[in-house]
CSV table of C-alpha atoms in Angstrom, one decimal:
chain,number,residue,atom,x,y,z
A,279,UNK,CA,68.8,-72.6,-10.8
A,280,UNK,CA,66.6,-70.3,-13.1
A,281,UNK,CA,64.2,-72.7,-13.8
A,282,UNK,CA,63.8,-72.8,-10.1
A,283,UNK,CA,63.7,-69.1,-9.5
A,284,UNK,CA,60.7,-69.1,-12.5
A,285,UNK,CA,58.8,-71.8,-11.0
A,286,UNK,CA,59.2,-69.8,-7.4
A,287,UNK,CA,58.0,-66.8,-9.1
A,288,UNK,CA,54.9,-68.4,-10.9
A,289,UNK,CA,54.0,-69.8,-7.2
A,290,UNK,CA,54.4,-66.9,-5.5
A,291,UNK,CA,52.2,-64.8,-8.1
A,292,UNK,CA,49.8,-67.8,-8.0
A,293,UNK,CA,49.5,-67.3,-4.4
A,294,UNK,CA,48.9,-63.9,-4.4
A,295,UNK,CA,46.7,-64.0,-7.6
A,296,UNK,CA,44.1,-66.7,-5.1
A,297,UNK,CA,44.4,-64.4,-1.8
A,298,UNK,CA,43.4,-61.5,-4.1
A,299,UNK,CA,40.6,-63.8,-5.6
A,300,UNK,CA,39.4,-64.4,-1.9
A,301,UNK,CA,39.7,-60.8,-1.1
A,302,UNK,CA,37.6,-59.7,-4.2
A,303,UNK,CA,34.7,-62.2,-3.4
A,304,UNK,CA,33.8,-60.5,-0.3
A,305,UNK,CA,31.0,-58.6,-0.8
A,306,UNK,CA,30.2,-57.3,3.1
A,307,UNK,CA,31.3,-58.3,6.2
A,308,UNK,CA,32.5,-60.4,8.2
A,309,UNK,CA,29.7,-59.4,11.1
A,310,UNK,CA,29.5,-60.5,14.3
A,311,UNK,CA,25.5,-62.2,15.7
A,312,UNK,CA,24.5,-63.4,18.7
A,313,UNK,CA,26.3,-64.1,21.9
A,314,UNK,CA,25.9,-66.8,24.0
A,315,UNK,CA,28.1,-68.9,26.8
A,316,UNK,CA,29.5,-71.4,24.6
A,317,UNK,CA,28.3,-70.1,21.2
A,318,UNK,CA,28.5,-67.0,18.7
A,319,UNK,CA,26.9,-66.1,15.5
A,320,UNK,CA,29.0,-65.2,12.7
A,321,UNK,CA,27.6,-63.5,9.2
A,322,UNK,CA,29.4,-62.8,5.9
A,323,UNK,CA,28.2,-62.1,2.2
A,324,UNK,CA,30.4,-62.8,-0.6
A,325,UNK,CA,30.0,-61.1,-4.3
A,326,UNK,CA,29.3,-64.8,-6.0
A,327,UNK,CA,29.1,-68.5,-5.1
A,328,UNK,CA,32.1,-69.2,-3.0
A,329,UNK,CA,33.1,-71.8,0.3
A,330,UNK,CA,33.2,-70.0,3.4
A,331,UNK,CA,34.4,-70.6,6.9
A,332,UNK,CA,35.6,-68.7,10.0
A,333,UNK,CA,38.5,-69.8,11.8
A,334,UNK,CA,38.8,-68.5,15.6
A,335,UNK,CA,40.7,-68.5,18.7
A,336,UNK,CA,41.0,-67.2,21.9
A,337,UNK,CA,43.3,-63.8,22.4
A,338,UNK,CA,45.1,-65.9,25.3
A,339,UNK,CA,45.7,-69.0,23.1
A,340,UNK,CA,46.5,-67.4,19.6
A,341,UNK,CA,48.4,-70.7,17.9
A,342,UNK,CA,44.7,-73.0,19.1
A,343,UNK,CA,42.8,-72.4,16.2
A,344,UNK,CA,39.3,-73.7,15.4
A,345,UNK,CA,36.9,-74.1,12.3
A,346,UNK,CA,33.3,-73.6,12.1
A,347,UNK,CA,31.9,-75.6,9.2
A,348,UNK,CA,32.4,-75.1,5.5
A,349,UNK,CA,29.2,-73.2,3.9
A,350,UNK,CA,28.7,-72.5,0.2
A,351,UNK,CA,26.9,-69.3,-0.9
A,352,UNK,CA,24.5,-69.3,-3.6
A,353,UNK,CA,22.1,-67.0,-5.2
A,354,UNK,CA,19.7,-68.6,-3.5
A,355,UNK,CA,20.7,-67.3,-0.2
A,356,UNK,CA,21.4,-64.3,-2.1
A,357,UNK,CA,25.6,-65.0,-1.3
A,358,UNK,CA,25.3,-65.0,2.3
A,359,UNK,CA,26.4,-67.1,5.1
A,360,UNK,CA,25.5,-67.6,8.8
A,361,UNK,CA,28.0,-69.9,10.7
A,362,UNK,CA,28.5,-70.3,14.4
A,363,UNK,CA,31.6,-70.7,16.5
A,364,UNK,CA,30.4,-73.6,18.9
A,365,UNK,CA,34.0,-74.5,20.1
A,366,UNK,CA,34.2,-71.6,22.8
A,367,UNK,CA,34.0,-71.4,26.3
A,368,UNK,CA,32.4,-68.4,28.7
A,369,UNK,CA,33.7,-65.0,29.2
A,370,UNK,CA,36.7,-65.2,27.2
A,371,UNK,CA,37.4,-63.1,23.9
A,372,UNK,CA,38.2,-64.3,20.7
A,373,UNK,CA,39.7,-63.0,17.1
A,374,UNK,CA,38.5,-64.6,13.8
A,375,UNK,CA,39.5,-64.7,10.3
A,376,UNK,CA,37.0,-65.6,7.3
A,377,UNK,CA,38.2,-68.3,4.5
A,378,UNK,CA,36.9,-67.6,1.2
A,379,UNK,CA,37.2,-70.6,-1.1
A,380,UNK,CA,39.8,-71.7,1.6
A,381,UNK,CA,42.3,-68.4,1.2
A,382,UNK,CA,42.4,-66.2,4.5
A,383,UNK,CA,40.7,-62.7,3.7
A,384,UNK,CA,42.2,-60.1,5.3
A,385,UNK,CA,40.7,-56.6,7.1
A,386,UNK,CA,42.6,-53.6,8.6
A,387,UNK,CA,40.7,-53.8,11.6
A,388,UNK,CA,40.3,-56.1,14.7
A,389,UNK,CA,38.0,-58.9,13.8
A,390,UNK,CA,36.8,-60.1,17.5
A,391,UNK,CA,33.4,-61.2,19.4
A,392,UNK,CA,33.0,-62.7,22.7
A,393,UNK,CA,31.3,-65.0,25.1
A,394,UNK,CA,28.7,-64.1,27.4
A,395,UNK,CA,30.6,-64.3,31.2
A,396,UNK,CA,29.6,-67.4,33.6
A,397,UNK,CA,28.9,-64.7,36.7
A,398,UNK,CA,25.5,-66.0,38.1
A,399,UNK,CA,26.3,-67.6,42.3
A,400,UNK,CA,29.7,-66.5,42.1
A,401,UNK,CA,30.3,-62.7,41.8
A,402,UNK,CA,28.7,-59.4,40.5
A,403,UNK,CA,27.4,-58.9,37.1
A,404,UNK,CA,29.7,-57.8,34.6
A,405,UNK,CA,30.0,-54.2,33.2
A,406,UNK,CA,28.8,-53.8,29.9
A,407,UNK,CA,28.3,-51.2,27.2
A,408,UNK,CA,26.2,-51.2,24.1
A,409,UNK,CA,25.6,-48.4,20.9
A,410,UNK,CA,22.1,-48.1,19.7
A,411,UNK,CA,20.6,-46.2,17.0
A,412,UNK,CA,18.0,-46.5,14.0
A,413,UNK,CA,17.1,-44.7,10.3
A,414,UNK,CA,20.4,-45.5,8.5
A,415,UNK,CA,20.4,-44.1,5.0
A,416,UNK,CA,22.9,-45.0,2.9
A,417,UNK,CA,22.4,-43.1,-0.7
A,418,UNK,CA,21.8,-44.0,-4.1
A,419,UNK,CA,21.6,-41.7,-6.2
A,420,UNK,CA,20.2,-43.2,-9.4
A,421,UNK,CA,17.8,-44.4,-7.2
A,422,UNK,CA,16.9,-41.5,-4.8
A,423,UNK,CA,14.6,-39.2,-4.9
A,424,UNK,CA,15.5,-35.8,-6.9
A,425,UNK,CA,17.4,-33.7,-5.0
A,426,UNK,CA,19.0,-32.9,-1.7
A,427,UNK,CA,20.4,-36.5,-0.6
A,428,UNK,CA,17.9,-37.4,2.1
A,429,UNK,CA,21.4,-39.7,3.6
A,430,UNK,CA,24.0,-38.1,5.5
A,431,UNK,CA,27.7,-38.8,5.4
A,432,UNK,CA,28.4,-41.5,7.2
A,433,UNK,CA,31.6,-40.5,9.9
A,434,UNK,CA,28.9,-41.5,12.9
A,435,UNK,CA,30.0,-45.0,11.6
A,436,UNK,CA,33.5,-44.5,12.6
A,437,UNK,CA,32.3,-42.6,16.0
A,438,UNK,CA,30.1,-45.6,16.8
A,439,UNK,CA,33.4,-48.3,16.4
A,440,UNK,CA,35.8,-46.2,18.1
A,441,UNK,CA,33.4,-46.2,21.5
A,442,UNK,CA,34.0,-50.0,21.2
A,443,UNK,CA,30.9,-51.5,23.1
A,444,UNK,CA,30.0,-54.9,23.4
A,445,UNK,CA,27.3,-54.9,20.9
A,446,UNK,CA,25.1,-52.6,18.9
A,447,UNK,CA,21.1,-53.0,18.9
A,448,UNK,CA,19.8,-51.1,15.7
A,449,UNK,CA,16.3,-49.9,16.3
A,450,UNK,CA,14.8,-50.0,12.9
A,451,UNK,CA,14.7,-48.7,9.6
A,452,UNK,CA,18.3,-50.3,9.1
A,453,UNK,CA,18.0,-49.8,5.5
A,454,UNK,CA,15.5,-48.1,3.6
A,455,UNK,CA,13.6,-49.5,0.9
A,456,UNK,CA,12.8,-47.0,-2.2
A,457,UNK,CA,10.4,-47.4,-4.7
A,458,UNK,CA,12.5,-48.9,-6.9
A,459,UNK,CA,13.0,-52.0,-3.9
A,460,UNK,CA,9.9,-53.1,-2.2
A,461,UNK,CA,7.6,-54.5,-4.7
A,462,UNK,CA,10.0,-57.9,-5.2
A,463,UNK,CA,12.4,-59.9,-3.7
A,464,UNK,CA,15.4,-59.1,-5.8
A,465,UNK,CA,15.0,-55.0,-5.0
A,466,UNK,CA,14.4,-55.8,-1.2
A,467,UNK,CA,18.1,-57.7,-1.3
A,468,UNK,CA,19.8,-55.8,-4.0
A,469,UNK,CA,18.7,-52.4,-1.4
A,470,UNK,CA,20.5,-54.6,1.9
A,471,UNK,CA,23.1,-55.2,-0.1
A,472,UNK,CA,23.7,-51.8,-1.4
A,473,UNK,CA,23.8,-50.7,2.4
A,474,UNK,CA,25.0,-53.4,4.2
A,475,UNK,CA,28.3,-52.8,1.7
A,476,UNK,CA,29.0,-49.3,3.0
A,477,UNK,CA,32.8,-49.2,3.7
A,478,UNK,CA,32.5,-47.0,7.2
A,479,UNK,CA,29.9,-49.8,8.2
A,480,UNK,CA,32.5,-52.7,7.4
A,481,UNK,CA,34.8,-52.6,11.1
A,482,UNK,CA,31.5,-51.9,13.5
A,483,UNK,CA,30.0,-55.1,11.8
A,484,UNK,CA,33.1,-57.1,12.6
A,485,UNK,CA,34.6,-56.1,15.8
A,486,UNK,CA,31.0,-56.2,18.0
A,487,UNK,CA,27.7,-58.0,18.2
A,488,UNK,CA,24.7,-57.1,16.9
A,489,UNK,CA,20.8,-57.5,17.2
A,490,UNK,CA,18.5,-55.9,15.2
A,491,UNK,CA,14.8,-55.0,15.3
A,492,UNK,CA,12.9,-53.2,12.2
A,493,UNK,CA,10.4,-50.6,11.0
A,494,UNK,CA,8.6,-49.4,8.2
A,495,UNK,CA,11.0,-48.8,5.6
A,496,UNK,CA,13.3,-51.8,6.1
A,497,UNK,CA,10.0,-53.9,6.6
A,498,UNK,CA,8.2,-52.1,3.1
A,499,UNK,CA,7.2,-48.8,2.1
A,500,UNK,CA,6.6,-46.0,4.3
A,501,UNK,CA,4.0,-46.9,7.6
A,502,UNK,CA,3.9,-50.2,6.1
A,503,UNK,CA,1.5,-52.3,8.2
A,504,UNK,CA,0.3,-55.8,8.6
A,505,UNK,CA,-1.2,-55.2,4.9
A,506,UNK,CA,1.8,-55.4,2.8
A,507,UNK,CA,2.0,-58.1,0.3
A,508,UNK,CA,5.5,-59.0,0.7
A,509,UNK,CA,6.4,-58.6,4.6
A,510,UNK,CA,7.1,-62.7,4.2
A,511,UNK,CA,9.7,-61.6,1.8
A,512,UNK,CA,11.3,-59.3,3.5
A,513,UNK,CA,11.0,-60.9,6.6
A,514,UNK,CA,13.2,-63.9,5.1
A,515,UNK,CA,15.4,-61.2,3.8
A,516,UNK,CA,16.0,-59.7,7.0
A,517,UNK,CA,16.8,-63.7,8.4
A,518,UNK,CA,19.5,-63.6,5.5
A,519,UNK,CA,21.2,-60.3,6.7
A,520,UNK,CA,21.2,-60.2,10.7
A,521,UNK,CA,22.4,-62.9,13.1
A,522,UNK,CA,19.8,-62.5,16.0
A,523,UNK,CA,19.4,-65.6,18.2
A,524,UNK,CA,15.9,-66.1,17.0
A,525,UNK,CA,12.7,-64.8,14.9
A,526,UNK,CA,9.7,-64.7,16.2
A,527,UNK,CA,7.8,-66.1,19.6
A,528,UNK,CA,5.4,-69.0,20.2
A,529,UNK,CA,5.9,-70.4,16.7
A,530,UNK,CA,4.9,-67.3,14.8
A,531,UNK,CA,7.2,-65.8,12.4
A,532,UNK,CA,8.5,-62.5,13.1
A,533,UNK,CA,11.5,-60.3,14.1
A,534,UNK,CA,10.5,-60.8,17.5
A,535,UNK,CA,13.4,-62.2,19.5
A,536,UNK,CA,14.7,-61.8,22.8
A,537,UNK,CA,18.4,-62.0,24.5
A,538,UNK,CA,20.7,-61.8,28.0
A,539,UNK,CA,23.7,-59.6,28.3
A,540,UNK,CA,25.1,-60.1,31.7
A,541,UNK,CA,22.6,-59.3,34.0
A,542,UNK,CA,19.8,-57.4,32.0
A,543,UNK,CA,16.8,-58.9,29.6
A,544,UNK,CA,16.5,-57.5,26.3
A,545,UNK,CA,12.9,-57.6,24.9
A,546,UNK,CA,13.1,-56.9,20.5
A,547,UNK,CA,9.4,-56.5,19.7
A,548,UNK,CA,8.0,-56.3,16.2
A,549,UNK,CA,5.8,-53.4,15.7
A,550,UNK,CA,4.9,-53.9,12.1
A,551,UNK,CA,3.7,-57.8,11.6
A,552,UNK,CA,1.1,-57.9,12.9
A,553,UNK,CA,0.3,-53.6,12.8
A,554,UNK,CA,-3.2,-52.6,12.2
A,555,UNK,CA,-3.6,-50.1,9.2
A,556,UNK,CA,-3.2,-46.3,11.0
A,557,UNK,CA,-6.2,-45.2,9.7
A,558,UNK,CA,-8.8,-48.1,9.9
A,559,UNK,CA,-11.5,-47.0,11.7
A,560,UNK,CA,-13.3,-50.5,12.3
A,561,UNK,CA,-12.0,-53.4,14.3
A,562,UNK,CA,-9.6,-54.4,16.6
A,563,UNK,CA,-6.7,-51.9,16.6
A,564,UNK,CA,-3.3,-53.6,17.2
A,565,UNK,CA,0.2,-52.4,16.6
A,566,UNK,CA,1.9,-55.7,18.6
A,567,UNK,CA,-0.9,-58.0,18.9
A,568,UNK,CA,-2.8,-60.0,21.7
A,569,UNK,CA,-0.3,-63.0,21.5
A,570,UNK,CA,2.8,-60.8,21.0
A,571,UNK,CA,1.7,-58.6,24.4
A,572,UNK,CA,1.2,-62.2,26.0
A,573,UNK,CA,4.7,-63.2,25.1
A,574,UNK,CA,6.2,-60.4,26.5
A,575,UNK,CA,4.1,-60.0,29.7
A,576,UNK,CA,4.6,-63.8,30.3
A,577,UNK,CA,8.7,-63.2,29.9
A,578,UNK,CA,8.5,-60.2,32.1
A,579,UNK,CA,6.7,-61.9,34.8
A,580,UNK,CA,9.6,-64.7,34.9
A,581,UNK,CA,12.4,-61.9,34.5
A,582,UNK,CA,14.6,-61.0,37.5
A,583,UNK,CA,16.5,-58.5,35.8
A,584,UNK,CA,17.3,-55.1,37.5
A,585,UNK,CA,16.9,-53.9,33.9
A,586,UNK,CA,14.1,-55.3,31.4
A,587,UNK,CA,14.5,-53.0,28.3
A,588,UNK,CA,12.2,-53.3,25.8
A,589,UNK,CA,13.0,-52.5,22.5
A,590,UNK,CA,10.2,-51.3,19.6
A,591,UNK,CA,10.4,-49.4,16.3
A,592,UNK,CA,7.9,-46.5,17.1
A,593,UNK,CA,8.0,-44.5,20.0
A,594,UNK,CA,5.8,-46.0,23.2
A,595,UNK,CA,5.4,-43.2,25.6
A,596,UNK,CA,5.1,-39.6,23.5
A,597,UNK,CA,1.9,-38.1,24.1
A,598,UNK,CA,1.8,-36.2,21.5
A,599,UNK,CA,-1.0,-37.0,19.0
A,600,UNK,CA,-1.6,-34.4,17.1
A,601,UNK,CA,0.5,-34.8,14.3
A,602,UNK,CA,-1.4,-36.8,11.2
A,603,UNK,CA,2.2,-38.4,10.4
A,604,UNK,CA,3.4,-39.8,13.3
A,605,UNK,CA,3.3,-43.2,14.3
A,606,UNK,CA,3.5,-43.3,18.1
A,607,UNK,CA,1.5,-46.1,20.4
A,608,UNK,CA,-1.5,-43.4,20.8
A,609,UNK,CA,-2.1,-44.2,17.6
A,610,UNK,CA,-3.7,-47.2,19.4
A,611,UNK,CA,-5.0,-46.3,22.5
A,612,UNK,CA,-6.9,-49.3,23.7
A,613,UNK,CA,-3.5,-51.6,23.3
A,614,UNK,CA,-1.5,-49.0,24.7
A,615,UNK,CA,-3.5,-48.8,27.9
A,616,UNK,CA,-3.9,-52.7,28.0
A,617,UNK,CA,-0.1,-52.7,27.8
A,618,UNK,CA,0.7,-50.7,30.5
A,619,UNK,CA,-2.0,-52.0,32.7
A,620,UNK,CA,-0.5,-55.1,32.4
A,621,UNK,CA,2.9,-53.7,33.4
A,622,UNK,CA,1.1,-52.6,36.4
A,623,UNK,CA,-1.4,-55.2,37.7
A,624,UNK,CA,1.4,-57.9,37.2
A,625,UNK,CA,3.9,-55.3,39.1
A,626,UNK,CA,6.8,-56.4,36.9
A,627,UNK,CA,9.8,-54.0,37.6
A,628,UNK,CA,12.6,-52.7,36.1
A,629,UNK,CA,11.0,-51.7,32.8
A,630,UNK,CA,12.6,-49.5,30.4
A,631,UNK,CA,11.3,-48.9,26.5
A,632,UNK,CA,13.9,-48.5,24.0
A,633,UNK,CA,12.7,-47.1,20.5
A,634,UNK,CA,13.9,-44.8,17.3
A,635,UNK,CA,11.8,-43.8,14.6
A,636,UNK,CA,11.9,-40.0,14.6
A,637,UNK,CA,14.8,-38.5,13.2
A,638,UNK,CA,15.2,-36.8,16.8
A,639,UNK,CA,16.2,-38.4,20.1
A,640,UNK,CA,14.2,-37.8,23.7
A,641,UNK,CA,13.8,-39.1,26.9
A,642,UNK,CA,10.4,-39.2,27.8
A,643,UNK,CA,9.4,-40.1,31.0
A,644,UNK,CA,6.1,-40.9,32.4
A,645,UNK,CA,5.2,-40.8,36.2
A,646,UNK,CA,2.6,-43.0,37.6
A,647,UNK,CA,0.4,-43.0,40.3
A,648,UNK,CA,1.3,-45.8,42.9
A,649,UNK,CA,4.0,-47.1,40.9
A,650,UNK,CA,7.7,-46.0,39.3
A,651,UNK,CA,7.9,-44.2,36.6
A,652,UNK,CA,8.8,-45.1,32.7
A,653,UNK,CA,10.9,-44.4,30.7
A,654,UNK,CA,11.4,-44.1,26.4
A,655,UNK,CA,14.9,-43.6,25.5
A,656,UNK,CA,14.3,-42.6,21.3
A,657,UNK,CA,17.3,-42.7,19.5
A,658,UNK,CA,17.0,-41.4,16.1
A,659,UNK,CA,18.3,-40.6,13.3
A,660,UNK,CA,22.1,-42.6,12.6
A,661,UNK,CA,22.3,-41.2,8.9
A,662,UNK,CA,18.4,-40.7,7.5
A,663,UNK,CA,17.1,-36.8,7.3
A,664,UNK,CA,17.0,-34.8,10.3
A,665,UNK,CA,13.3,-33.9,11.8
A,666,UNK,CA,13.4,-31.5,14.4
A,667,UNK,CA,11.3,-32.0,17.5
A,668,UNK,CA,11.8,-28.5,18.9
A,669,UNK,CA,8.4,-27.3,18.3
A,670,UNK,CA,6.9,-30.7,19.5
A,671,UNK,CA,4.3,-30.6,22.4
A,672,UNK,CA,5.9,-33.5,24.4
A,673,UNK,CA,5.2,-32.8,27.4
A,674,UNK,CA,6.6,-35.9,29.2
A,675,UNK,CA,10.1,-35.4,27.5
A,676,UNK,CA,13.1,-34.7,30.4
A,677,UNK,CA,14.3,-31.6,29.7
A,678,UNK,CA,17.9,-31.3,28.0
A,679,UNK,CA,17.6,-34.1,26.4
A,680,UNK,CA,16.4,-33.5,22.4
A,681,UNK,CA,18.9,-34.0,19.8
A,682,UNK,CA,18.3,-32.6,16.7
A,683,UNK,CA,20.9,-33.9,14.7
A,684,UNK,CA,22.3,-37.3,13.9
A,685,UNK,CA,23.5,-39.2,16.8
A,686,UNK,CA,23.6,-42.2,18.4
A,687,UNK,CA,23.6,-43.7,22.2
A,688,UNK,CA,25.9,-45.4,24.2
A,689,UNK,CA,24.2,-47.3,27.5
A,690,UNK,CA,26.1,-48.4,30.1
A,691,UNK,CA,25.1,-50.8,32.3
A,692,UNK,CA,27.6,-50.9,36.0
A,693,UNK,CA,27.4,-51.2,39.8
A,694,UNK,CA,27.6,-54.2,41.8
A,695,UNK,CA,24.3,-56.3,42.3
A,696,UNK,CA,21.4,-54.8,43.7
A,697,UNK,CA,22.7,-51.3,43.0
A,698,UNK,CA,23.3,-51.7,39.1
A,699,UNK,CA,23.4,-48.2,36.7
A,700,UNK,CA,22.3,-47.4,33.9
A,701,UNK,CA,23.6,-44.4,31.8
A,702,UNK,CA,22.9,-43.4,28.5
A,703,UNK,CA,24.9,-41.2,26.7
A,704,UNK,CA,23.9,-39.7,23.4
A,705,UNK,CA,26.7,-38.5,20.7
A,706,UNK,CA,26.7,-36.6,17.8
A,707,UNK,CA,28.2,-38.0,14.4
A,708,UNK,CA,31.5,-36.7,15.5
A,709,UNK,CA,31.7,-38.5,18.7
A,710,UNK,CA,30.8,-35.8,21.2
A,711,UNK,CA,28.7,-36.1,23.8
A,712,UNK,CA,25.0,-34.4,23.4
A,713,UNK,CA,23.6,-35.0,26.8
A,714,UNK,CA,23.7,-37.7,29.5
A,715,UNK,CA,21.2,-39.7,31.8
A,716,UNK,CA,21.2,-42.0,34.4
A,717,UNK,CA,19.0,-44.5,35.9
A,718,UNK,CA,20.1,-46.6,39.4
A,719,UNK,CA,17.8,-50.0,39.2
A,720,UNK,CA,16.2,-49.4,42.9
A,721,UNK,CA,14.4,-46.3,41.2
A,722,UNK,CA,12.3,-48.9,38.8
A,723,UNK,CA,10.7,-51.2,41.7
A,724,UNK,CA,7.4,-50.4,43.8
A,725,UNK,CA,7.3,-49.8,47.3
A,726,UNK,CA,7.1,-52.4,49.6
C-alpha cells in the first residue's frame, strides 16, 4: 500500500512537473488570424523548439473536440507557429486550447474565435463590431532612448478586451523598431518578441481576430521608405507574427491584403513598399504605387459593399502641408489626385479611409463637388507618445472630434440591408468614451 501511494505521488508530481513544462514554453500567445466560413487562423510562439497544436470546438458541442495539425517551432521560424482550424462550419463560435509538446496550456481568459455567418440570399447582414488603433510602444528601457519613457502604461489593453469586438485591425507601427533592432534580422524579431510578449496584450490576442497593416517603425527606422535595405526582412518577420489571410496583391510581395466581415470590404494597403523617398525631388513620386492603386480600384469596382473601408498607415485626406515631419498623401500630390480621381470617374461608392499614424485621432472629412463626401477616420496613438494636434490647421477635420490622448476606436457596423450604420466610437485608455460619429451607408452613394 505505500509503495502504491509513492508511485501515485511521483505520477502526480510528474504530471504537474510536464503541464508546468508546457506552460513555461509559451512565449506569447495563443492569437487568433483570419476568419473565414469554414476556416480560422490561429498563431502562437513558444520560448524554444517545442510540438504545437490547437484543439477546438464549438461552444454548443463542448465534448466534439478537433485537432489542427502538429507544428514544430524552430529558431528558424523564430519559435512561432501558424495553424488553421479547417474542421468548422459558418457562423458558429468556438473555444480552443493550445498543446505544447502535447500538454494542454492553460490561460485565465476565454480563448475563442469564430466563423464568418452564411447570411448572403437569406436574411440581413450580421451586426458586427471591431477595435482599431496604431503606434503601440511597449518599453525597453536598456534599449530606449534616455529619458522620459516615450511608451505609456498599457491599461488601454485591458479597455480594448473588455469591449469584446469581433476583431481588431491595428493600423501600423505595431511595434517599434529602435536603433538597436532594424539593421538585422535577429533585432527586428527579438523587438516583436519583446512586444508581442506584453502580459496586458496576451487575452485581446486570444479572445478576437486580428489583421494588421504597418508603417514606418514596424517596417524600419523612422519614414522608412521603399529604400531600406532590409524591408524583405522585416516583411518575412511581420508574415511570422500576424495571421492575415494574405500578403501582398498580383503576385507582389507586401502587407497588402484584403478581407470580408459580414457585409463590408476591408481594403489593408501598404504605404511603405513601394514609398518614394519624402524628399526626392526627381521622378515619379509614389507612396502606393501604379499597380497597388490598380489593385485596389479594380477590387472596388467589383465591390458591392455598403461600406468599402480602406485601411493605410499615413493619413489620406489632411490637408495640412505645412509641417516638414509629417507624412500625409500631400506629400505626393500627383498620386493623391490620380487616386481620388479614380474614386470618382469609376463612381465606386461607399468609400471610407481608415489610417493612424499621428499620435492624435480626427475625423477629417472632405466634400466634393458632384459627388459624396470622404471620410479619414485617424486613430492614433494606442500606447506610443502623445502629439497634440490642437494647433494643427486641418481644416477638413469635423469638429469635436480630436483626441489628444491615447485612445482607441470601436466601429460598429448595424441596420438591416440597404440602410446599414456605421458608428465609430473613440475611447480613452480607461475605456471612456471621447466622442462619437456616425455614418448611414445611403450618405456614401451619388445621386441618381
Amino acid at each position: 500500500m505505500k509503495s502504491i501511494k509513492i508511485l501515485l505521488t511521483v505520477l502526480f508530481i510528474f504530471c504537474l512537473s510536464s503541464l508546468l513544462m508546457a506552460q513555461d514554453l509559451l512565449q506569447s500567445g495563443p492569437m487568433v488570424g483570419y476568419s473565414s466560413m469554414r476556416e480560422v487562423g490561429l498563431w502562437v510562439q513558444t520560448s524554444s523548439a517545442a510540438k504545437v497544436k490547437f484543439a477546438y470546438w464549438n461552444i454548443n458541442s463542448p465534448k466534439k473536440k478537433y485537432f489542427t495539425d502538429e507544428f514544430s517551432t524552430t529558431k528558424t521560424n523564430w519559435f512561432t507557429a501558424k495553424l488553421i482550424a479547417d474542421q468548422l462550419e459558418p457562423g458558429q463560435k468556438y473555444n480552443y486550447q493550445l498543446y505544447i509538446n502535447g500538454k494542454p496550456v492553460k490561460r485565465n481568459y476565454d480563448l475563442k474565435f469564430q466563423t464568418q455567418k452564411l447570411w448572403q440570399w437569406r436574411e440581413n447582414p450580421p451586426d458586427f463590431s471591431f477595435a482599431t488603433g496604431s503606434c503601440f510602444y511597449v518599453n525597453e528601457t536598456v534599449y530606449d532612448r534616455p529619458g522620459r519613457p516615450y511608451g505609456s502604461d498599457y491599461q488601454i489593453m485591458t479597455s480594448i478586451y473588455k469591449k469584446n469586438p469581433d476583431f481588431m485591425i491595428w493600423l501600423g507601427d505595431n511595434f517599434y523598431l529602435r536603433e538597436v533592432d532594424w539593421d538585422s534580422w535577429t533585432g527586428i524579431l527579438k523587438r516583436i518578441t519583446h512586444t508581442r510578449s506584453l502580459p496586458e496584450l496576451q487575452p485581446v490576442l486570444g479572445s478576437m481576430h486580428h489583421y494588421a497593416i504597418w508603417d514606418d517603425h514596424d517596417f524600419g527606422p523612422n519614414d522608412s521608405d521603399r529604400g531600406y535595405y532590409l524591408k524583405e526582412k522585416t516583411l518575412d518577420a511581420n508574415k511570422l507574427f500576424w495571421g492575415n489571410p494574405t500578403f501582398g496583391f498580383s503576385g507582389k510581395e507586401s502587407m497588402t491584403t484584403y478581407f470580408q466581415w459580414g457585409d463590408v470590404d476591408f481594403f489593408l494597403l501598404d504605404g511603405r513598399y513601394f514609398r518614394t523617398p519624402n524628399n526626392r525631388k526627381t521622378g515619379n513620386r509614389e507612396l502606393l504605387g501604379d499597380e497597388q492603386i490598380r489593385w485596389l480600384i479594380d477590387n472596388l469596382i467589383s465591390s458591392r459593399a455598403p461600406f468599402k473601408i480602406i485601411a493605410v498607415g499615413g493619413q489620406v485626406l489632411n490637408p495640412v502641408d505645412d509641417k516638414p515631419f509629417l507624412e500625409t498623401y500631400d506629400k505626393y500630390p500627383e498620386e493623391k489626385a490620380k487616386l481620388m480621381a479614380l474614386l470618382e470617374d469609376e463612381k465606386i461608392e461607399g468609400v471610407v479611409f481608415l489610417t493612424g499614424d499621428r499620435h492624435h485621432s480626427e475625423l477629417t472629412k472632405l466634400p466634393r463637388e458632384n459627388s459624396y463626401p470622404l471620410y479619414d477616420f485617424t486613430i492614433s496613438s494606442l500606447t506610443a507618445g502623445v502629439s497634440p494636434g490642437k494647433d494643427e490647421k486641418n481644416f477638413l477635420r469635423v469638429p469635436g472630434t480630436l483626441a489628444d490622448q491615447h485612445n482607441f476606436a470601436v466601429f460598429g457596423f448595424s441596420g438591416q440591408s440597404k440602410n446599414r450604420l456605421l458608428k465609430c466610437t473613440v475611447y480613452d485608455s480607461d475605456g471612456k468614451e471621447l466622442w462619437n460619429y456616425s455614418i448611414n451607408e445611403n450618405e456614401l452613394k451619388y445621386k441618381k
